[in-house]
Amino acid sequence: MPIDVDVNAVRQPRTLPLRQVLPAILRDPVSAVLQIGRESGGDVVRVNLGPFRPYLITHPDHLQHVLRGNSANYRRDGVLWKPLHRLFGESVMADGPAWEESRRVLQPVFTAKNVEALAARMAEAAGEGIDELAAPARSGLPIDVPSAMARIVNRVVMRIFFGDKISMADAQRLAPAFDAVGTSVIFRYLLPFVPYRVPLPGDRAFGNAVRTIDDVVIPLVDRHKDKPGDGDDIVSVLCRAAGSAGGGPDAARWVRDNLVAMLATATETTAGALTWLWPLLQAHPEVAASLRQEIGHVVGNGPVRPAHLAALPYTKQVVQELLRLFPVGWLFPRMVVEPEVLGGVLLKKGETIVISPFITHRMEAFWERPEEFDPGRFSGRRSSGRHRYAYFPFGGGPHQCLGMHVFMLEAQLIIAGILSRFDLLSCTPEVATPQMGASLRPRQRVEITLRPLPRT
Ligand code: HEM
């Protein structure tokens, strides 16, 4: 779709006023951001947060332009990236030459073809993780969902993508540290104009979490940087690339930054997304029944094999719909490099624009009954004609999520693996609501009880 770049048509952006926006954000940030999206109606609007006035981009045409069409003009930079730069440094989560080099080195590990080749090993690792649910299921004990999902995901990711170079004990230390990072940056997000010399709530927790992460990752780099081996896991791949670039402290730092970026993106996102599934199934027994039926019919009572996945279209639709309602990467900002007119509004150099699949995915302008959990909307028939950027849980363009294929495969293996072996007896709460952080996670404690299905 062509974008309006006619300078003569430039208009002043509608600005959502501070006196309306700020109290709403402080009271209930989730409802406030959705309301801001609805009020924009898909136009480029400016959100007045006092000294900080980002533009909100929600229209799929505009998103396509920013993320793909002219992505070089919209950098990952500016006040909203700064909090995370302290963690990810010059890695695949940055921009510019360091990002380019990181992406070039990491991309081959994550192509659809390579991920499919790893599927059998992923299924095996997921199966071992799921085995651990058997004991609490037999005793009817409640299972804490975020930590159970994190344990299963960690087992897959650590074995397949980190070549078992991080022990499960260290992986268990990393999970709460990444969790703390996600929640502690929220004040830096909401008050991005406050300088770092002024302490904000969350700063101390953030610093402690980064130290815990470095306690695991820096010795890992030291162990492998001079003898990376010929493995195809991320540690080996990064250390080999650093070695061919001459090694040295900068290269070691680059490996550290990328390992931290990959640990954060590969585990927390997947475990977080899968957590949202259980309250949704509890609240929608008809979806749970269709899912169970499909999995029972195709997989029986396990184990799940990659070959089953093609015969599980409804399971895939459930995962897609899960990410429509709860795209864990819910907000990703950009900074305008050169002035450009978008949707009739002049975006000035250095301004921040905010992109949020969470907002666009829930706008009536682009979705029918957007608040409803309806996996069938992703059937081939109902998806046809949908704008590519009406649904973008994995972003798009050159920065599109590297782990997209990993996630889709892993999520289906884990869901089919659990539901082929267990019945979901209950989940509390039935309706989980998001808490704002770097990723979208439930505010409430989510617990399930499972019952083992009889083995046939
Ligand atoms: C529910 C699962 C996931 C979601 C919703 C998600 C979402 C996203 C989004 C929206 C972006 C784009 C950010 C931007 O444009 O600034 C992104 C980038 C990225 N994701 Fe994911 N992600 C998920 C899982 C994963 C997994 C499993 C991995 C790794 C195995 C991963 C690795 C990455 C990396 C490395 C990037 C940066 C890519 C780049 O800038 O070149 N993600 N992800």
Short mmCIF file of C-alpha atoms and ligand atoms in Angstrom, two decimals:
data_model
loop_
_atom_site.label_atom_id
_atom_site.label_comp_id
_atom_site.label_asym_id
_atom_site.label_seq_id
_atom_site.Cartn_x
_atom_site.Cartn_y
_atom_site.Cartn_z
CA MET A 1 0.00 0.00 0.00
CA PRO A 2 1.37 3.44 -0.82
CA ILE A 3 2.04 5.72 2.08
CA ASP A 4 0.99 9.32 2.20
CA VAL A 5 4.20 11.28 1.77
CA ASP A 6 2.70 14.43 0.31
CA VAL A 7 4.24 17.26 2.34
CA ASN A 8 1.44 19.56 1.27
CA ALA A 9 -1.02 17.31 3.03
CA VAL A 10 0.78 17.54 6.36
CA ARG A 11 -1.54 18.06 9.28
CA GLN A 12 -0.97 18.59 12.96
CA PRO A 13 -1.28 15.23 14.72
CA ARG A 14 -4.16 14.80 17.10
CA THR A 15 -2.65 14.87 20.58
CA LEU A 16 -4.17 12.87 23.40
CA PRO A 17 -3.92 15.29 26.32
CA LEU A 18 -1.82 14.82 29.43
CA ARG A 19 -4.66 15.44 31.85
CA GLN A 20 -6.55 12.53 30.28
CA VAL A 21 -3.67 10.15 29.53
CA LEU A 22 -1.50 10.32 32.64
CA PRO A 23 -4.13 9.55 35.33
CA ALA A 24 -5.51 6.74 33.15
CA ILE A 25 -2.03 5.22 32.71
CA LEU A 26 -1.30 5.43 36.41
CA ARG A 27 -4.70 3.94 37.34
CA ASP A 28 -4.78 1.01 34.91
CA PRO A 29 -2.03 1.05 32.28
CA VAL A 30 -3.45 -1.87 30.30
CA SER A 31 -6.90 -0.38 29.79
CA ALA A 32 -5.34 3.03 29.19
CA VAL A 33 -3.13 1.91 26.31
CA LEU A 34 -6.01 0.04 24.68
CA GLN A 35 -8.22 3.10 25.03
CA ILE A 36 -5.53 5.26 23.44
CA GLY A 37 -5.46 2.84 20.50
CA ARG A 38 -9.23 2.92 20.10
CA GLU A 39 -9.26 6.71 20.21
CA SER A 40 -6.59 6.90 17.52
CA GLY A 41 -8.88 5.01 15.11
CA GLY A 42 -5.72 4.04 13.18
CA ASP A 43 -4.49 7.62 12.71
CA VAL A 44 -0.99 8.63 13.73
CA VAL A 45 -1.55 10.32 17.08
CA ARG A 46 0.68 11.94 19.63
CA VAL A 47 0.46 10.86 23.25
CA ASN A 48 1.19 13.65 25.68
CA LEU A 49 3.13 12.28 28.64
CA GLY A 50 4.46 15.68 29.69
CA PRO A 51 8.09 16.06 28.65
CA PHE A 52 7.82 12.89 26.56
CA ARG A 53 5.40 12.86 23.61
CA PRO A 54 5.74 9.74 21.50
CA TYR A 55 3.71 9.08 18.35
CA LEU A 56 1.56 5.98 18.38
CA ILE A 57 1.44 4.04 15.09
CA THR A 58 -1.39 1.50 14.84
CA HIS A 59 -2.53 1.32 11.22
CA PRO A 60 -1.25 -1.77 9.35
CA ASP A 61 -0.21 0.37 6.33
CA HIS A 62 1.87 2.60 8.57
CA LEU A 63 3.33 -0.37 10.45
CA GLN A 64 4.36 -1.97 7.20
CA HIS A 65 6.12 1.23 6.18
CA VAL A 66 7.96 1.67 9.47
CA LEU A 67 8.94 -1.96 10.02
CA ARG A 68 9.66 -2.90 6.42
CA GLY A 69 9.17 -0.28 3.71
CA ASN A 70 11.50 2.34 5.14
CA SER A 71 12.81 0.54 8.20
CA ALA A 72 16.25 2.19 7.96
CA ASN A 73 14.58 5.47 8.93
CA TYR A 74 13.22 4.03 12.17
CA ARG A 75 16.02 2.88 14.42
CA ARG A 76 15.98 0.98 17.64
CA ASP A 77 17.25 3.90 19.59
CA GLY A 78 16.08 6.67 21.86
CA VAL A 79 14.80 6.84 25.40
CA LEU A 80 12.71 3.68 25.34
CA TRP A 81 15.59 1.47 24.19
CA LYS A 82 18.00 2.85 26.73
CA PRO A 83 16.76 0.77 29.69
CA LEU A 84 17.27 -2.44 27.74
CA HIS A 85 20.56 -1.36 26.20
CA ARG A 86 22.02 -1.62 29.72
CA LEU A 87 21.25 -5.33 29.51
CA PHE A 88 21.64 -6.27 25.85
CA GLY A 89 24.46 -3.92 24.85
CA GLU A 90 25.67 -4.17 21.25
CA SER A 91 23.82 -7.32 20.26
CA VAL A 92 21.10 -8.62 17.97
CA MET A 93 18.69 -6.58 20.12
CA ALA A 94 20.49 -3.34 19.19
CA ASP A 95 20.66 -1.66 15.81
CA GLY A 96 23.31 -0.54 13.31
CA PRO A 97 26.50 -2.49 12.51
CA ALA A 98 26.56 -4.53 15.77
CA TRP A 99 22.99 -5.69 15.12
CA GLU A 100 23.75 -6.46 11.48
CA GLU A 101 26.77 -8.58 12.33
CA SER A 102 24.91 -10.38 15.15
CA ARG A 103 21.93 -11.12 12.93
CA ARG A 104 24.21 -12.38 10.15
CA VAL A 105 25.92 -14.79 12.53
CA LEU A 106 22.78 -16.01 14.34
CA GLN A 107 20.28 -16.18 11.50
CA PRO A 108 21.42 -19.59 10.09
CA VAL A 109 20.62 -21.25 13.43
CA PHE A 110 16.98 -20.11 13.22
CA THR A 111 15.91 -20.63 9.62
CA ALA A 112 12.69 -22.63 9.17
CA LYS A 113 14.75 -25.42 7.58
CA ASN A 114 17.25 -25.64 10.43
CA VAL A 115 14.55 -25.46 13.10
CA GLU A 116 12.61 -28.26 11.40
CA ALA A 117 15.75 -30.36 11.38
CA LEU A 118 15.99 -29.87 15.15
CA ALA A 119 12.32 -30.68 15.75
CA ALA A 120 12.79 -34.29 16.86
CA ARG A 121 15.32 -33.29 19.51
CA MET A 122 13.06 -30.44 20.60
CA ALA A 123 10.14 -32.86 20.96
CA GLU A 124 12.26 -35.20 23.06
CA ALA A 125 13.44 -32.42 25.38
CA ALA A 126 9.91 -31.03 25.72
CA GLY A 127 8.65 -34.55 26.54
CA GLU A 128 11.18 -34.86 29.38
CA GLY A 129 10.09 -31.50 30.75
CA ILE A 130 6.44 -32.51 30.55
CA ASP A 131 7.24 -35.75 32.47
CA GLU A 132 7.84 -33.57 35.52
CA LEU A 133 4.16 -32.65 35.57
CA ALA A 134 3.18 -36.26 36.21
CA ALA A 135 3.90 -36.28 39.95
CA PRO A 136 1.80 -33.20 40.87
CA ALA A 137 -0.91 -34.34 38.43
CA ARG A 138 -1.12 -37.76 40.13
CA SER A 139 -1.39 -36.11 43.55
CA GLY A 140 -3.87 -33.49 42.35
CA LEU A 141 -1.54 -30.71 43.49
CA PRO A 142 -1.78 -27.25 41.92
CA ILE A 143 1.03 -26.41 39.51
CA ASP A 144 2.47 -22.91 39.28
CA VAL A 145 2.12 -22.27 35.55
CA PRO A 146 4.86 -19.68 34.82
CA SER A 147 7.55 -21.74 36.53
CA ALA A 148 6.31 -25.04 35.06
CA MET A 149 6.30 -23.53 31.54
CA ALA A 150 9.74 -21.97 32.14
CA ARG A 151 11.17 -25.35 33.22
CA ILE A 152 9.89 -27.10 30.09
CA VAL A 153 11.03 -24.29 27.77
CA ASN A 154 14.43 -24.09 29.47
CA ARG A 155 15.01 -27.76 28.94
CA VAL A 156 14.36 -27.40 25.20
CA VAL A 157 16.27 -24.17 24.71
CA MET A 158 19.27 -25.08 26.85
CA ARG A 159 19.72 -28.44 25.18
CA ILE A 160 19.08 -27.53 21.57
CA PHE A 161 20.21 -23.94 21.28
CA PHE A 162 22.81 -23.71 24.04
CA GLY A 163 24.22 -27.23 23.54
CA ASP A 164 23.72 -28.04 27.26
CA LYS A 165 26.53 -25.60 28.07
CA ILE A 166 24.39 -23.99 30.77
CA SER A 167 23.42 -26.32 33.61
CA MET A 168 19.76 -26.63 34.58
CA ALA A 169 20.71 -25.16 37.97
CA ASP A 170 22.11 -22.04 36.28
CA ALA A 171 19.10 -21.91 33.96
CA GLN A 172 16.87 -21.90 37.05
CA ARG A 173 18.86 -18.95 38.42
CA LEU A 174 18.50 -17.07 35.16
CA ALA A 175 14.71 -17.41 34.93
CA PRO A 176 13.88 -15.22 37.97
CA ALA A 177 16.63 -12.76 37.00
CA PHE A 178 15.12 -12.22 33.53
CA ASP A 179 11.74 -12.02 35.21
CA ALA A 180 13.03 -9.25 37.47
CA VAL A 181 14.51 -7.40 34.49
CA GLY A 182 11.12 -7.48 32.75
CA THR A 183 9.22 -6.00 35.66
CA SER A 184 11.83 -3.63 37.03
CA VAL A 185 12.21 -1.53 33.86
CA ILE A 186 8.62 -0.37 33.90
CA PHE A 187 9.32 2.95 35.66
CA ARG A 188 12.12 3.69 33.20
CA TYR A 189 9.59 3.02 30.40
CA LEU A 190 6.90 5.20 31.93
CA LEU A 191 9.28 8.01 32.95
CA PRO A 192 11.91 7.86 30.20
CA PHE A 193 12.90 11.49 30.63
CA VAL A 194 14.22 10.91 34.18
CA PRO A 195 18.05 10.81 34.05
CA TYR A 196 19.83 7.69 35.30
CA ARG A 197 21.54 9.56 38.11
CA VAL A 198 18.08 9.97 39.65
CA PRO A 199 17.13 6.60 41.15
CA LEU A 200 13.73 5.17 40.30
CA PRO A 201 11.89 2.21 41.85
CA GLY A 202 13.09 -0.94 40.12
CA ASP A 203 16.65 0.32 39.46
CA ARG A 204 18.19 -1.70 42.26
CA ALA A 205 16.30 -4.87 41.28
CA PHE A 206 17.41 -4.32 37.68
CA GLY A 207 21.08 -3.97 38.71
CA ASN A 208 20.92 -7.11 40.87
CA ALA A 209 19.28 -9.08 38.07
CA VAL A 210 21.96 -8.04 35.55
CA ARG A 211 24.66 -9.12 38.04
CA THR A 212 23.04 -12.56 38.43
CA ILE A 213 22.82 -12.94 34.65
CA ASP A 214 26.47 -11.92 34.22
CA ASP A 215 27.52 -14.36 36.96
CA VAL A 216 26.31 -17.14 34.68
CA VAL A 217 27.09 -15.73 31.25
CA ILE A 218 30.59 -14.24 31.67
CA PRO A 219 32.17 -17.50 32.95
CA LEU A 220 30.38 -19.26 30.07
CA VAL A 221 32.07 -16.92 27.56
CA ASP A 222 35.43 -17.38 29.31
CA ARG A 223 35.11 -21.16 29.12
CA HIS A 224 34.30 -21.30 25.42
CA LYS A 225 35.78 -18.26 23.70
CA ASP A 226 39.15 -19.82 22.93
CA LYS A 227 37.82 -23.29 22.12
CA PRO A 228 34.41 -22.87 20.56
CA GLY A 229 34.33 -26.35 18.98
CA ASP A 230 32.35 -27.05 15.83
CA GLY A 231 28.85 -27.30 17.38
CA ASP A 232 25.85 -25.58 15.84
CA ASP A 233 24.60 -24.21 19.17
CA ILE A 234 24.55 -20.46 19.80
CA VAL A 235 27.54 -20.45 22.17
CA SER A 236 29.78 -22.19 19.62
CA VAL A 237 28.47 -20.15 16.70
CA LEU A 238 29.06 -16.82 18.48
CA CYS A 239 32.47 -17.80 19.88
CA ARG A 240 33.65 -18.97 16.44
CA ALA A 241 32.53 -15.69 14.88
CA ALA A 242 34.27 -13.71 17.64
CA GLY A 243 37.45 -15.78 17.15
CA SER A 244 37.54 -15.11 13.41
CA ALA A 245 37.13 -11.42 14.15
CA GLY A 246 40.37 -11.57 16.17
CA GLY A 247 39.01 -12.24 19.68
CA GLY A 248 39.89 -9.73 22.38
CA PRO A 249 37.78 -8.03 25.06
CA ASP A 250 35.40 -6.36 22.59
CA ALA A 251 34.70 -9.70 20.95
CA ALA A 252 34.12 -11.33 24.36
CA ARG A 253 31.73 -8.52 25.25
CA TRP A 254 29.90 -8.97 21.95
CA VAL A 255 29.47 -12.69 22.68
CA ARG A 256 28.22 -11.87 26.18
CA ASP A 257 25.73 -9.31 24.86
CA ASN A 258 24.36 -11.71 22.28
CA LEU A 259 24.13 -14.63 24.69
CA VAL A 260 22.17 -12.44 27.12
CA ALA A 261 19.91 -11.24 24.28
CA MET A 262 19.28 -14.80 23.13
CA LEU A 263 18.66 -16.12 26.64
CA ALA A 264 16.15 -13.36 27.28
CA THR A 265 14.32 -13.72 24.00
CA ALA A 266 14.37 -17.50 23.76
CA THR A 267 13.04 -18.47 27.17
CA GLU A 268 11.00 -15.77 28.85
CA THR A 269 8.91 -14.99 25.77
CA THR A 270 7.89 -18.57 25.12
CA ALA A 271 7.17 -19.45 28.74
CA GLY A 272 5.25 -16.18 29.15
CA ALA A 273 3.11 -16.78 26.06
CA LEU A 274 2.29 -20.34 27.09
CA THR A 275 1.20 -19.14 30.54
CA TRP A 276 -1.70 -17.22 28.99
CA LEU A 277 -3.10 -20.37 27.40
CA TRP A 278 -4.41 -22.01 30.56
CA PRO A 279 -6.80 -19.30 31.82
CA LEU A 280 -8.09 -18.99 28.24
CA LEU A 281 -8.83 -22.71 28.05
CA GLN A 282 -10.53 -22.63 31.44
CA ALA A 283 -12.74 -19.73 30.32
CA HIS A 284 -13.49 -21.31 26.91
CA PRO A 285 -14.37 -24.97 27.44
CA GLU A 286 -15.50 -25.29 23.82
CA VAL A 287 -11.99 -24.36 22.61
CA ALA A 288 -10.43 -26.69 25.19
CA ALA A 289 -12.69 -29.54 24.00
CA SER A 290 -11.85 -29.02 20.30
CA LEU A 291 -8.15 -28.83 21.12
CA ARG A 292 -8.29 -32.00 23.24
CA GLN A 293 -10.21 -33.79 20.53
CA GLU A 294 -7.74 -32.88 17.80
CA ILE A 295 -4.73 -33.82 19.91
CA GLY A 296 -6.34 -37.04 21.16
CA HIS A 297 -7.19 -38.04 17.61
CA VAL A 298 -3.77 -37.27 16.10
CA VAL A 299 -1.34 -37.94 18.94
CA GLY A 300 -3.25 -40.38 21.13
CA ASN A 301 -1.62 -40.22 24.51
CA GLY A 302 1.84 -39.40 23.31
CA PRO A 303 4.64 -38.96 22.73
CA VAL A 304 4.23 -36.08 20.29
CA ARG A 305 6.40 -36.29 17.21
CA PRO A 306 7.15 -33.49 14.76
CA ALA A 307 5.30 -35.44 12.07
CA HIS A 308 2.07 -34.96 14.05
CA LEU A 309 2.18 -31.18 13.75
CA ALA A 310 0.93 -30.92 10.18
CA ALA A 311 -2.20 -32.76 11.31
CA LEU A 312 -2.83 -30.31 14.19
CA PRO A 313 -4.19 -27.20 12.41
CA TYR A 314 -6.49 -26.21 15.27
CA THR A 315 -3.62 -26.36 17.78
CA LYS A 316 -1.72 -23.94 15.54
CA GLN A 317 -4.75 -21.62 15.37
CA VAL A 318 -4.96 -21.64 19.17
CA VAL A 319 -1.30 -20.57 19.36
CA GLN A 320 -1.87 -17.82 16.78
CA GLU A 321 -4.93 -16.51 18.61
CA LEU A 322 -3.05 -16.66 21.91
CA LEU A 323 -0.43 -14.36 20.44
CA ARG A 324 -3.07 -12.06 19.01
CA LEU A 325 -4.55 -11.40 22.44
CA PHE A 326 -1.28 -11.63 24.35
CA PRO A 327 1.67 -10.78 22.11
CA VAL A 328 4.39 -10.97 24.75
CA GLY A 329 6.57 -8.48 22.83
CA TRP A 330 3.76 -6.02 23.28
CA LEU A 331 5.56 -2.75 22.66
CA PHE A 332 8.58 -1.88 20.60
CA PRO A 333 9.61 1.68 20.00
CA ARG A 334 11.66 3.27 17.25
CA MET A 335 13.41 6.61 16.82
CA VAL A 336 12.90 8.68 13.68
CA VAL A 337 16.24 9.15 11.83
CA GLU A 338 15.18 11.64 9.14
CA PRO A 339 11.93 13.64 9.08
CA GLU A 340 9.18 11.90 7.18
CA VAL A 341 5.46 12.35 6.64
CA LEU A 342 3.45 9.33 7.70
CA GLY A 343 -0.33 9.23 7.58
CA GLY A 344 -0.29 12.98 6.94
CA VAL A 345 1.74 13.73 10.06
CA LEU A 346 5.29 15.06 9.98
CA LEU A 347 7.48 12.87 12.18
CA LYS A 348 10.49 14.90 13.19
CA LYS A 349 14.05 13.65 13.48
CA GLY A 350 14.80 12.17 16.91
CA GLU A 351 11.15 11.69 17.89
CA THR A 352 10.02 8.40 19.38
CA ILE A 353 7.31 6.33 17.77
CA VAL A 354 5.64 3.50 19.58
CA ILE A 355 4.44 0.29 17.93
CA SER A 356 2.33 -2.20 19.81
CA PRO A 357 0.86 -5.44 18.48
CA PHE A 358 -1.12 -5.58 21.72
CA ILE A 359 -2.94 -2.38 20.73
CA THR A 360 -3.37 -3.04 16.98
CA HIS A 361 -4.51 -6.63 17.58
CA ARG A 362 -7.34 -5.37 19.78
CA MET A 363 -8.62 -2.53 17.61
CA GLU A 364 -12.11 -2.81 16.15
CA ALA A 365 -10.88 -0.87 13.14
CA PHE A 366 -8.88 -3.97 12.11
CA TRP A 367 -10.49 -6.93 13.86
CA GLU A 368 -14.03 -8.20 14.34
CA ARG A 369 -14.91 -8.69 18.02
CA PRO A 370 -11.25 -8.17 18.94
CA GLU A 371 -11.64 -8.97 22.65
CA GLU A 372 -13.02 -12.44 21.94
CA PHE A 373 -10.79 -15.53 22.06
CA ASP A 374 -11.68 -17.21 18.77
CA PRO A 375 -8.92 -19.43 17.30
CA GLY A 376 -11.10 -20.13 14.23
CA ARG A 377 -10.34 -16.64 12.96
CA PHE A 378 -6.97 -18.06 11.87
CA SER A 379 -8.51 -20.75 9.66
CA GLY A 380 -7.43 -20.40 6.02
CA ARG A 381 -10.89 -19.20 4.99
CA ARG A 382 -11.22 -16.52 7.66
CA SER A 383 -7.61 -15.31 7.35
CA SER A 384 -7.77 -14.60 3.65
CA GLY A 385 -7.56 -10.93 2.79
CA ARG A 386 -6.20 -9.95 6.19
CA HIS A 387 -3.52 -7.25 6.06
CA ARG A 388 -0.08 -8.72 6.80
CA TYR A 389 0.46 -6.04 9.44
CA ALA A 390 -2.91 -6.36 11.17
CA TYR A 391 -1.30 -9.33 12.93
CA PHE A 392 2.37 -8.97 13.79
CA PRO A 393 3.23 -10.63 17.12
CA PHE A 394 6.75 -11.24 15.76
CA GLY A 395 7.21 -7.75 14.29
CA GLY A 396 8.31 -7.60 10.66
CA GLY A 397 10.97 -6.45 8.21
CA PRO A 398 14.68 -6.78 8.93
CA HIS A 399 14.16 -7.01 12.70
CA GLN A 400 11.48 -9.69 12.48
CA CYS A 401 11.74 -12.12 15.37
CA LEU A 402 14.56 -14.55 14.84
CA GLY A 403 12.86 -17.17 17.00
CA MET A 404 9.48 -17.18 15.26
CA HIS A 405 9.79 -20.72 13.87
CA VAL A 406 11.26 -21.97 17.14
CA PHE A 407 8.35 -20.57 19.06
CA MET A 408 5.64 -21.90 16.75
CA LEU A 409 7.13 -25.38 16.78
CA GLU A 410 7.94 -25.44 20.48
CA ALA A 411 4.53 -24.10 21.50
CA GLN A 412 2.67 -26.73 19.50
CA LEU A 413 4.92 -29.52 20.77
CA ILE A 414 4.44 -28.44 24.37
CA ILE A 415 0.67 -27.91 24.19
CA ALA A 416 0.09 -31.20 22.34
CA GLY A 417 2.54 -32.93 24.69
CA ILE A 418 0.69 -31.78 27.82
CA LEU A 419 -2.85 -32.30 26.55
CA SER A 420 -2.09 -35.75 25.15
CA ARG A 421 -1.12 -36.88 28.62
CA PHE A 422 -3.25 -34.81 30.99
CA ASP A 423 -6.72 -33.40 31.38
CA LEU A 424 -6.95 -29.80 32.51
CA LEU A 425 -9.11 -30.02 35.64
CA SER A 426 -8.98 -26.37 36.61
CA CYS A 427 -7.10 -23.13 36.23
CA THR A 428 -7.14 -20.10 38.47
CA PRO A 429 -7.80 -17.35 37.72
CA GLU A 430 -10.21 -17.86 34.84
CA VAL A 431 -9.53 -14.35 33.60
CA ALA A 432 -5.91 -13.25 33.87
CA THR A 433 -5.09 -9.62 33.23
CA PRO A 434 -1.78 -8.28 31.96
CA GLN A 435 0.73 -6.46 34.05
CA MET A 436 2.89 -3.96 32.22
CA GLY A 437 6.55 -4.76 31.91
CA ALA A 438 9.07 -5.32 29.15
CA SER A 439 6.92 -8.32 28.22
CA LEU A 440 3.25 -9.01 28.76
CA ARG A 441 2.70 -11.26 31.75
CA PRO A 442 -0.30 -12.01 33.98
CA ARG A 443 -0.72 -9.87 37.04
CA GLN A 444 -2.24 -12.79 38.97
CA ARG A 445 -0.64 -16.01 40.11
CA VAL A 446 -1.72 -18.64 37.55
CA GLU A 447 -2.16 -22.22 38.75
CA ILE A 448 -3.54 -25.35 37.12
CA THR A 449 -4.47 -28.80 38.31
CA LEU A 450 -4.03 -31.65 35.86
CA ARG A 451 -5.20 -35.25 35.84
CA PRO A 452 -3.18 -37.96 34.09
CA LEU A 453 -5.07 -39.55 31.20
CA PRO A 454 -5.12 -43.36 31.24
CA ARG A 455 -2.36 -44.84 29.07
CA THR A 456 -3.76 -46.90 26.20
C1 HEM B 1 6.02 -15.76 21.97
C2 HEM B 1 7.19 -15.76 21.47
C3 HEM B 1 7.87 -14.57 20.88
C4 HEM B 1 7.38 -13.34 20.54
C5 HEM B 1 5.94 -12.84 20.68
C6 HEM B 1 8.47 -12.57 20.01
C7 HEM B 1 8.35 -11.28 19.53
C8 HEM B 1 9.38 -10.57 18.94
C9 HEM B 1 9.23 -9.27 18.33
C10 HEM B 1 7.95 -8.46 18.27
C11 HEM B 1 10.43 -8.91 17.84
C12 HEM B 1 10.75 -7.64 17.05
C13 HEM B 1 11.23 -6.54 17.93
C14 HEM B 1 11.51 -5.28 17.15
O1 HEM B 1 11.16 -5.17 15.96
O2 HEM B 1 12.12 -4.36 17.71
C15 HEM B 1 11.36 -9.96 18.16
C16 HEM B 1 12.69 -9.94 17.87
C17 HEM B 1 13.53 -10.95 18.22
N1 HEM B 1 13.20 -12.18 18.76
FE1 HEM B 1 11.38 -12.80 19.30
N2 HEM B 1 9.60 -13.32 20.05
C18 HEM B 1 9.27 -14.56 20.56
C19 HEM B 1 10.09 -15.64 20.74
C20 HEM B 1 11.40 -15.64 20.43
C21 HEM B 1 12.26 -16.80 20.55
C22 HEM B 1 11.82 -18.18 21.00
C23 HEM B 1 13.50 -16.38 20.18
C24 HEM B 1 14.78 -17.15 20.08
C25 HEM B 1 14.90 -18.43 20.00
C26 HEM B 1 13.41 -14.97 19.81
C27 HEM B 1 14.46 -14.20 19.39
C28 HEM B 1 14.34 -12.90 18.92
C29 HEM B 1 15.47 -12.09 18.49
C30 HEM B 1 16.93 -12.50 18.52
C31 HEM B 1 14.95 -10.87 18.05
C32 HEM B 1 15.74 -9.69 17.49
C33 HEM B 1 15.76 -9.79 15.99
C34 HEM B 1 16.42 -8.61 15.31
O3 HEM B 1 16.29 -7.47 15.72
O4 HEM B 1 17.11 -8.86 14.31
N3 HEM B 1 12.12 -14.57 19.97
N4 HEM B 1 10.69 -10.98 18.81
#
